[in-house]
PDB file of C-alpha atoms in Angstrom:
ATOM      1  CA  GLN X 243       8.242 -25.815  -4.579  1.00  0.00           C
ATOM      2  CA  GLN X 244       5.579 -24.123  -2.713  1.00  0.00           C
ATOM      3  CA  PRO X 245       5.568 -24.090   1.448  1.00  0.00           C
ATOM      4  CA  VAL X 246       2.420 -25.868   2.529  1.00  0.00           C
ATOM      5  CA  GLN X 247       0.788 -24.263   5.695  1.00  0.00           C
ATOM      6  CA  SER X 248      -1.747 -25.773   7.886  1.00  0.00           C
ATOM      7  CA  PRO X 249      -4.513 -24.844   9.324  1.00  0.00           C
ATOM      8  CA  GLN X 250      -5.667 -23.050   5.790  1.00  0.00           C
ATOM      9  CA  ALA X 251      -8.115 -21.238   8.320  1.00  0.00           C
ATOM     10  CA  VAL X 252      -8.785 -20.261  11.788  1.00  0.00           C
ATOM     11  CA  ILE X 253     -11.492 -18.588  13.591  1.00  0.00           C
ATOM     12  CA  LEU X 254     -10.861 -16.755  17.376  1.00  0.00           C
ATOM     13  CA  ARG X 255     -11.519 -15.422  20.765  1.00  0.00           C
ATOM     14  CA  GLU X 256      -9.993 -12.539  21.282  1.00  0.00           C
ATOM     15  CA  GLY X 257      -7.881 -14.235  24.221  1.00  0.00           C
ATOM     16  CA  GLU X 258      -7.580 -17.194  22.221  1.00  0.00           C
ATOM     17  CA  ASP X 259      -4.308 -19.502  20.939  1.00  0.00           C
ATOM     18  CA  ALA X 260      -3.280 -21.136  18.489  1.00  0.00           C
ATOM     19  CA  VAL X 261      -0.093 -22.710  15.895  1.00  0.00           C
ATOM     20  CA  ILE X 262       0.286 -22.258  11.925  1.00  0.00           C
ATOM     21  CA  ASN X 263       2.354 -25.047  10.397  1.00  0.00           C
ATOM     22  CA  CYS X 264       4.780 -25.381   7.620  1.00  0.00           C
ATOM     23  CA  SER X 265       6.386 -27.764   6.154  1.00  0.00           C
ATOM     24  CA  SER X 266       8.420 -27.424   3.406  1.00  0.00           C
ATOM     25  CA  SER X 267       9.535 -30.470   1.177  1.00  0.00           C
ATOM     26  CA  LYS X 268      13.257 -28.633   0.691  1.00  0.00           C
ATOM     27  CA  ALA X 269      16.030 -28.015   3.047  1.00  0.00           C
ATOM     28  CA  LEU X 270      15.639 -24.849   4.158  1.00  0.00           C
ATOM     29  CA  TYR X 271      18.319 -21.724   4.549  1.00  0.00           C
ATOM     30  CA  SER X 272      16.066 -19.985   6.772  1.00  0.00           C
ATOM     31  CA  VAL X 273      11.682 -19.774   7.555  1.00  0.00           C
ATOM     32  CA  HIS X 274      10.249 -16.523   7.176  1.00  0.00           C
ATOM     33  CA  TRP X 275       7.096 -15.533   8.153  1.00  0.00           C
ATOM     34  CA  TYR X 276       4.631 -11.907   7.356  1.00  0.00           C
ATOM     35  CA  ARG X 277       1.397 -11.376   7.868  1.00  0.00           C
ATOM     36  CA  GLN X 278      -0.823  -9.243   6.030  1.00  0.00           C
ATOM     37  CA  LYS X 279      -4.527  -7.741   5.927  1.00  0.00           C
ATOM     38  CA  HIS X 280      -6.495  -7.049   3.285  1.00  0.00           C
ATOM     39  CA  GLY X 281      -5.339  -5.039   0.554  1.00  0.00           C
ATOM     40  CA  GLU X 282      -1.682  -4.221   2.046  1.00  0.00           C
ATOM     41  CA  ALA X 283       1.350  -4.969   1.725  1.00  0.00           C
ATOM     42  CA  PRO X 284       3.450  -8.142   3.889  1.00  0.00           C
ATOM     43  CA  VAL X 285       4.436  -6.979   6.957  1.00  0.00           C
ATOM     44  CA  PHE X 286       7.291  -9.025   8.304  1.00  0.00           C
ATOM     45  CA  LEU X 287       7.336 -10.446  11.714  1.00  0.00           C
ATOM     46  CA  MET X 288      10.760 -13.017  11.721  1.00  0.00           C
ATOM     47  CA  ILE X 289      13.433 -14.913  10.293  1.00  0.00           C
ATOM     48  CA  LEU X 290      14.692 -17.898  11.670  1.00  0.00           C
ATOM     49  CA  LEU X 291      17.134 -19.139  10.920  1.00  0.00           C
ATOM     50  CA  LYS X 292      18.896 -22.215  12.283  1.00  0.00           C
ATOM     51  CA  GLY X 293      17.680 -26.368  12.716  1.00  0.00           C
ATOM     52  CA  GLY X 294      15.575 -25.974  16.243  1.00  0.00           C
ATOM     53  CA  GLU X 295      15.470 -21.851  16.239  1.00  0.00           C
ATOM     54  CA  GLN X 296      13.572 -19.711  17.973  1.00  0.00           C
ATOM     55  CA  LYS X 297      12.225 -16.605  18.543  1.00  0.00           C
ATOM     56  CA  GLY X 298      10.015 -14.417  20.025  1.00  0.00           C
ATOM     57  CA  HIS X 299       8.204 -10.916  19.279  1.00  0.00           C
ATOM     58  CA  GLU X 300       5.383  -9.830  22.000  1.00  0.00           C
ATOM     59  CA  LYS X 301       3.221 -12.590  22.136  1.00  0.00           C
ATOM     60  CA  ILE X 302       3.494 -13.999  18.730  1.00  0.00           C
ATOM     61  CA  SER X 303       6.837 -16.208  19.071  1.00  0.00           C
ATOM     62  CA  ALA X 304       8.284 -19.285  15.906  1.00  0.00           C
ATOM     63  CA  SER X 305      10.467 -22.447  15.737  1.00  0.00           C
ATOM     64  CA  PHE X 306      12.037 -24.102  13.389  1.00  0.00           C
ATOM     65  CA  ASN X 307      13.331 -27.895  12.685  1.00  0.00           C
ATOM     66  CA  GLU X 308      15.287 -27.753  10.507  1.00  0.00           C
ATOM     67  CA  LYS X 309      16.105 -31.753   9.885  1.00  0.00           C
ATOM     68  CA  LYS X 310      11.929 -31.939   9.632  1.00  0.00           C
ATOM     69  CA  GLN X 311      11.979 -28.449   7.006  1.00  0.00           C
ATOM     70  CA  GLN X 312       9.186 -27.430   9.164  1.00  0.00           C
ATOM     71  CA  SER X 313       7.868 -24.418  11.179  1.00  0.00           C
ATOM     72  CA  SER X 314       5.355 -22.820  13.377  1.00  0.00           C
ATOM     73  CA  LEU X 315       4.174 -19.687  14.429  1.00  0.00           C
ATOM     74  CA  TYR X 316       2.579 -19.353  18.264  1.00  0.00           C
ATOM     75  CA  LEU X 317      -0.026 -16.303  18.499  1.00  0.00           C
ATOM     76  CA  THR X 318      -0.904 -16.565  22.519  1.00  0.00           C
ATOM     77  CA  ALA X 319      -3.032 -14.534  23.386  1.00  0.00           C
ATOM     78  CA  SER X 320      -4.470 -13.666  20.843  1.00  0.00           C
ATOM     79  CA  GLN X 321      -5.876  -9.949  20.393  1.00  0.00           C
ATOM     80  CA  LEU X 322      -8.046  -8.360  17.301  1.00  0.00           C
ATOM     81  CA  SER X 323      -4.609  -6.988  15.528  1.00  0.00           C
ATOM     82  CA  TYR X 324      -3.447  -9.917  14.869  1.00  0.00           C
ATOM     83  CA  SER X 325      -6.680 -10.383  12.765  1.00  0.00           C
ATOM     84  CA  GLY X 326      -5.743 -11.198   8.546  1.00  0.00           C
ATOM     85  CA  THR X 327      -3.310 -13.769   6.502  1.00  0.00           C
ATOM     86  CA  TYR X 328      -0.271 -15.508   7.800  1.00  0.00           C
ATOM     87  CA  PHE X 329       3.021 -16.313   5.197  1.00  0.00           C
ATOM     88  CA  CYS X 330       5.883 -18.444   5.924  1.00  0.00           C
ATOM     89  CA  GLY X 331       8.572 -17.755   3.087  1.00  0.00           C
ATOM     90  CA  THR X 332      11.203 -19.995   3.461  1.00  0.00           C
ATOM     91  CA  VAL X 333      14.174 -19.665   1.783  1.00  0.00           C
ATOM     92  CA  GLY X 334      15.870 -22.803  -0.417  1.00  0.00           C
ATOM     93  CA  ASN X 335      17.316 -21.316  -3.007  1.00  0.00           C
ATOM     94  CA  GLU X 336      18.257 -17.449  -2.901  1.00  0.00           C
ATOM     95  CA  LYS X 337      14.648 -16.868  -3.828  1.00  0.00           C
ATOM     96  CA  LEU X 338      11.769 -16.405  -1.195  1.00  0.00           C
ATOM     97  CA  THR X 339       9.060 -18.650  -1.353  1.00  0.00           C
ATOM     98  CA  PHE X 340       5.513 -18.188   0.539  1.00  0.00           C
ATOM     99  CA  GLY X 341       3.328 -20.768   1.747  1.00  0.00           C
ATOM    100  CA  THR X 342      -0.503 -21.173   0.371  1.00  0.00           C
ATOM    101  CA  GLY X 343      -1.310 -19.062   3.642  1.00  0.00           C
ATOM    102  CA  THR X 344      -3.298 -19.399   6.519  1.00  0.00           C
ATOM    103  CA  ARG X 345      -5.984 -17.390   7.201  1.00  0.00           C
ATOM    104  CA  LEU X 346      -7.213 -15.782  11.196  1.00  0.00           C
ATOM    105  CA  THR X 347      -9.986 -14.190  12.035  1.00  0.00           C
ATOM    106  CA  ILE X 348     -10.474 -13.049  15.959  1.00  0.00           C
ATOM    107  CA  ILE X 349     -13.625 -12.201  17.095  1.00  0.00           C
ATOM    108  CA  PRO X 350     -14.470 -10.121  20.126  1.00  0.00           C
TER     109      PRO X 350
ATOM    110  CA  ASN Q1063      16.431   5.310   5.509  1.00  0.00           C
ATOM    111  CA  ALA Q1064      13.837   5.586   3.128  1.00  0.00           C
ATOM    112  CA  GLY Q1065      11.504   2.053   2.789  1.00  0.00           C
ATOM    113  CA  VAL Q1066      11.407   0.199  -0.865  1.00  0.00           C
ATOM    114  CA  MET Q1067       9.589   1.936  -3.645  1.00  0.00           C
ATOM    115  CA  GLN Q1068       6.761   1.478  -5.668  1.00  0.00           C
ATOM    116  CA  ASN Q1069       5.187   3.242  -7.722  1.00  0.00           C
ATOM    117  CA  PRO Q1070       2.184   4.025  -8.709  1.00  0.00           C
ATOM    118  CA  ARG Q1071       0.909   2.752  -6.147  1.00  0.00           C
ATOM    119  CA  HIS Q1072      -2.547   1.930  -8.669  1.00  0.00           C
ATOM    120  CA  LEU Q1073      -2.369   1.435 -11.876  1.00  0.00           C
ATOM    121  CA  VAL Q1074      -5.653   1.227 -14.725  1.00  0.00           C
ATOM    122  CA  ARG Q1075      -4.294   0.147 -18.369  1.00  0.00           C
ATOM    123  CA  ARG Q1076      -7.386  -0.649 -21.102  1.00  0.00           C
ATOM    124  CA  ARG Q1077      -6.608  -4.577 -22.655  1.00  0.00           C
ATOM    125  CA  GLY Q1078      -3.920  -4.225 -24.917  1.00  0.00           C
ATOM    126  CA  GLN Q1079      -2.090  -1.431 -23.657  1.00  0.00           C
ATOM    127  CA  GLU Q1080       1.716  -1.708 -21.868  1.00  0.00           C
ATOM    128  CA  ALA Q1081       2.023  -1.430 -18.066  1.00  0.00           C
ATOM    129  CA  ARG Q1082       5.327  -0.184 -16.419  1.00  0.00           C
ATOM    130  CA  LEU Q1083       6.119  -1.541 -11.882  1.00  0.00           C
ATOM    131  CA  ARG Q1084       8.806   0.861 -10.683  1.00  0.00           C
ATOM    132  CA  CYS Q1085      10.201  -0.442  -8.032  1.00  0.00           C
ATOM    133  CA  SER Q1086      13.711   1.661  -6.011  1.00  0.00           C
ATOM    134  CA  PRO Q1087      14.884  -0.938  -3.738  1.00  0.00           C
ATOM    135  CA  MET Q1088      16.120  -0.164   0.119  1.00  0.00           C
ATOM    136  CA  LYS Q1089      19.586   2.365  -0.257  1.00  0.00           C
ATOM    137  CA  GLY Q1090      22.092  -0.101  -0.013  1.00  0.00           C
ATOM    138  CA  HIS Q1091      20.170  -2.457  -1.355  1.00  0.00           C
ATOM    139  CA  SER Q1092      21.796  -4.336  -4.529  1.00  0.00           C
ATOM    140  CA  HIS Q1093      19.338  -8.008  -4.251  1.00  0.00           C
ATOM    141  CA  VAL Q1094      15.206  -7.198  -5.711  1.00  0.00           C
ATOM    142  CA  TYR Q1095      12.913  -9.829  -5.850  1.00  0.00           C
ATOM    143  CA  TRP Q1096       9.097  -9.296  -7.528  1.00  0.00           C
ATOM    144  CA  TYR Q1097       5.787 -11.615  -6.692  1.00  0.00           C
ATOM    145  CA  ARG Q1098       2.630 -11.301  -7.683  1.00  0.00           C
ATOM    146  CA  GLN Q1099      -0.648 -11.927  -5.799  1.00  0.00           C
ATOM    147  CA  LEU Q1100      -3.541 -12.967  -7.130  1.00  0.00           C
ATOM    148  CA  PRO Q1101      -7.090 -11.712  -5.415  1.00  0.00           C
ATOM    149  CA  GLU Q1102      -7.591 -14.037  -2.535  1.00  0.00           C
ATOM    150  CA  GLU Q1103      -4.735 -15.983  -3.189  1.00  0.00           C
ATOM    151  CA  GLY Q1104      -0.925 -16.385  -1.917  1.00  0.00           C
ATOM    152  CA  LEU Q1105       2.572 -14.547  -3.612  1.00  0.00           C
ATOM    153  CA  LYS Q1106       3.387 -15.906  -6.115  1.00  0.00           C
ATOM    154  CA  PHE Q1107       7.305 -15.576  -7.002  1.00  0.00           C
ATOM    155  CA  MET Q1108       7.684 -13.983 -10.800  1.00  0.00           C
ATOM    156  CA  VAL Q1109      11.855 -12.860 -10.654  1.00  0.00           C
ATOM    157  CA  TYR Q1110      14.709 -12.671  -9.375  1.00  0.00           C
ATOM    158  CA  LEU Q1111      17.206  -9.451  -9.605  1.00  0.00           C
ATOM    159  CA  GLN Q1112      20.234  -8.878  -9.188  1.00  0.00           C
ATOM    160  CA  LYS Q1113      22.119  -4.699 -10.824  1.00  0.00           C
ATOM    161  CA  GLU Q1114      22.067  -5.296 -14.306  1.00  0.00           C
ATOM    162  CA  ASN Q1115      21.172  -9.873 -13.818  1.00  0.00           C
ATOM    163  CA  ILE Q1116      18.292 -11.308 -14.013  1.00  0.00           C
ATOM    164  CA  ILE Q1117      19.305 -14.509 -11.584  1.00  0.00           C
ATOM    165  CA  ASP Q1118      16.166 -16.320 -11.432  1.00  0.00           C
ATOM    166  CA  GLU Q1119      13.177 -16.199 -13.239  1.00  0.00           C
ATOM    167  CA  SER Q1120      11.468 -19.510 -12.919  1.00  0.00           C
ATOM    168  CA  GLY Q1121       8.624 -17.502 -12.379  1.00  0.00           C
ATOM    169  CA  MET Q1122       7.728 -15.056 -15.071  1.00  0.00           C
ATOM    170  CA  PRO Q1123       5.417 -15.917 -17.653  1.00  0.00           C
ATOM    171  CA  LYS Q1124       6.941 -16.754 -20.848  1.00  0.00           C
ATOM    172  CA  GLU Q1125       5.201 -13.830 -23.088  1.00  0.00           C
ATOM    173  CA  ARG Q1126       5.104 -10.938 -22.236  1.00  0.00           C
ATOM    174  CA  PHE Q1127       6.621 -10.150 -18.943  1.00  0.00           C
ATOM    175  CA  SER Q1128      10.149  -8.526 -18.471  1.00  0.00           C
ATOM    176  CA  ALA Q1129      12.187  -6.981 -15.637  1.00  0.00           C
ATOM    177  CA  GLU Q1130      15.045  -5.463 -15.441  1.00  0.00           C
ATOM    178  CA  PHE Q1131      17.215  -4.030 -12.796  1.00  0.00           C
ATOM    179  CA  PRO Q1132      19.882  -1.140 -14.532  1.00  0.00           C
ATOM    180  CA  LYS Q1133      23.008   0.025 -12.901  1.00  0.00           C
ATOM    181  CA  GLU Q1134      21.399   3.305 -12.764  1.00  0.00           C
ATOM    182  CA  GLY Q1135      17.794   3.990 -11.657  1.00  0.00           C
ATOM    183  CA  PRO Q1136      15.085   1.461 -10.417  1.00  0.00           C
ATOM    184  CA  SER Q1137      13.481  -2.304 -11.034  1.00  0.00           C
ATOM    185  CA  ILE Q1138      11.104  -2.066 -13.778  1.00  0.00           C
ATOM    186  CA  LEU Q1139       8.268  -4.599 -13.951  1.00  0.00           C
ATOM    187  CA  ARG Q1140       7.698  -4.824 -17.515  1.00  0.00           C
ATOM    188  CA  ILE Q1141       3.763  -6.308 -18.756  1.00  0.00           C
ATOM    189  CA  GLN Q1142       2.834  -6.013 -22.645  1.00  0.00           C
ATOM    190  CA  GLN Q1143      -0.311  -6.015 -24.558  1.00  0.00           C
ATOM    191  CA  VAL Q1144      -2.238  -6.751 -21.365  1.00  0.00           C
ATOM    192  CA  VAL Q1145      -5.409  -8.889 -20.461  1.00  0.00           C
ATOM    193  CA  ARG Q1146      -7.572  -9.225 -17.481  1.00  0.00           C
ATOM    194  CA  GLY Q1147      -5.957 -11.847 -16.128  1.00  0.00           C
ATOM    195  CA  ASP Q1148      -2.570  -9.801 -15.551  1.00  0.00           C
ATOM    196  CA  SER Q1149      -5.445  -7.916 -12.659  1.00  0.00           C
ATOM    197  CA  ALA Q1150      -2.980  -8.311  -9.866  1.00  0.00           C
ATOM    198  CA  ALA Q1151      -0.817  -6.626  -6.933  1.00  0.00           C
ATOM    199  CA  TYR Q1152       2.698  -6.381  -7.929  1.00  0.00           C
ATOM    200  CA  PHE Q1153       5.063  -6.333  -4.900  1.00  0.00           C
ATOM    201  CA  CYS Q1154       8.527  -6.049  -4.973  1.00  0.00           C
ATOM    202  CA  ALA Q1155      10.824  -6.567  -2.194  1.00  0.00           C
ATOM    203  CA  SER Q1156      14.865  -6.025  -1.935  1.00  0.00           C
ATOM    204  CA  SER Q1157      17.471  -6.567   0.700  1.00  0.00           C
ATOM    205  CA  PRO Q1158      20.781  -5.491   1.115  1.00  0.00           C
ATOM    206  CA  ARG Q1159      22.341  -9.140  -0.004  1.00  0.00           C
ATOM    207  CA  SER Q1160      21.515 -12.873  -0.328  1.00  0.00           C
ATOM    208  CA  LEU Q1161      19.072 -14.314   0.970  1.00  0.00           C
ATOM    209  CA  VAL Q1162      21.010 -17.603   1.514  1.00  0.00           C
ATOM    210  CA  LEU Q1163      23.015 -15.014   4.174  1.00  0.00           C
ATOM    211  CA  GLY Q1164      20.430 -15.042   6.092  1.00  0.00           C
ATOM    212  CA  THR Q1165      19.231 -11.466   6.326  1.00  0.00           C
ATOM    213  CA  GLU Q1166      15.115 -10.669   5.850  1.00  0.00           C
ATOM    214  CA  ALA Q1167      13.404  -9.518   2.379  1.00  0.00           C
ATOM    215  CA  PHE Q1168      12.199  -5.802   2.623  1.00  0.00           C
ATOM    216  CA  PHE Q1169       8.728  -5.186   0.747  1.00  0.00           C
ATOM    217  CA  GLY Q1170       7.229  -2.136  -1.113  1.00  0.00           C
ATOM    218  CA  GLN Q1171       3.756  -1.431  -0.179  1.00  0.00           C
ATOM    219  CA  GLY Q1172       2.723  -2.918  -4.055  1.00  0.00           C
ATOM    220  CA  THR Q1173       0.781  -1.427  -7.520  1.00  0.00           C
ATOM    221  CA  ARG Q1174      -2.689  -2.906  -7.560  1.00  0.00           C
ATOM    222  CA  LEU Q1175      -2.929  -2.999 -11.585  1.00  0.00           C
ATOM    223  CA  THR Q1176      -5.983  -3.289 -13.527  1.00  0.00           C
ATOM    224  CA  VAL Q1177      -7.032  -3.860 -16.792  1.00  0.00           C
ATOM    225  CA  VAL Q1178     -10.297  -3.109 -18.570  1.00  0.00           C
TER     226      VAL Q1178
END
């Protein structure tokens, strides 16, 4: 079953922060986060393997609550280059199932 | 180490023709995944293959679509008798081992199929 992301879309001014949430109805081995720009392939951001694990990537970080089967992606001090659609991907069996996506628009 | 290679990058087919999409995984990767992305939509899982075996094809349409990953050569996604609704971007990803072991899936640049 497809994980659910929220919000569906968000508009930020450059320098503002955002949180994107991903929720699954199934137990998970891991959560992957990707960003995709229009017309391009998804770009891997990070993978979270353990419950409660938090990882960082420049000003983008994420957490994974294994018990709640939820993950959140945190973007701080957003830059114009952060614009795109963010997808979480969950691994509950041997395949990666992508979420519904969150479209992020950064305006100057 | 070259990334996941997909070809062609763009493919135009007339309705009723066959489309063959190729995916060469990264060196040393024996797990391949195919995804379809319709315009303005998310990535939908189609099929998961290991060398010579289909592991999970729960996302494949029942008719006209097939996939293989032979012992030698690239993985092939084949669409027979294409229809306009098949127009989409098809992405391939590969991994060195099962995703349940905590590895990343590496994506190719995709094949954009247009059916006219």
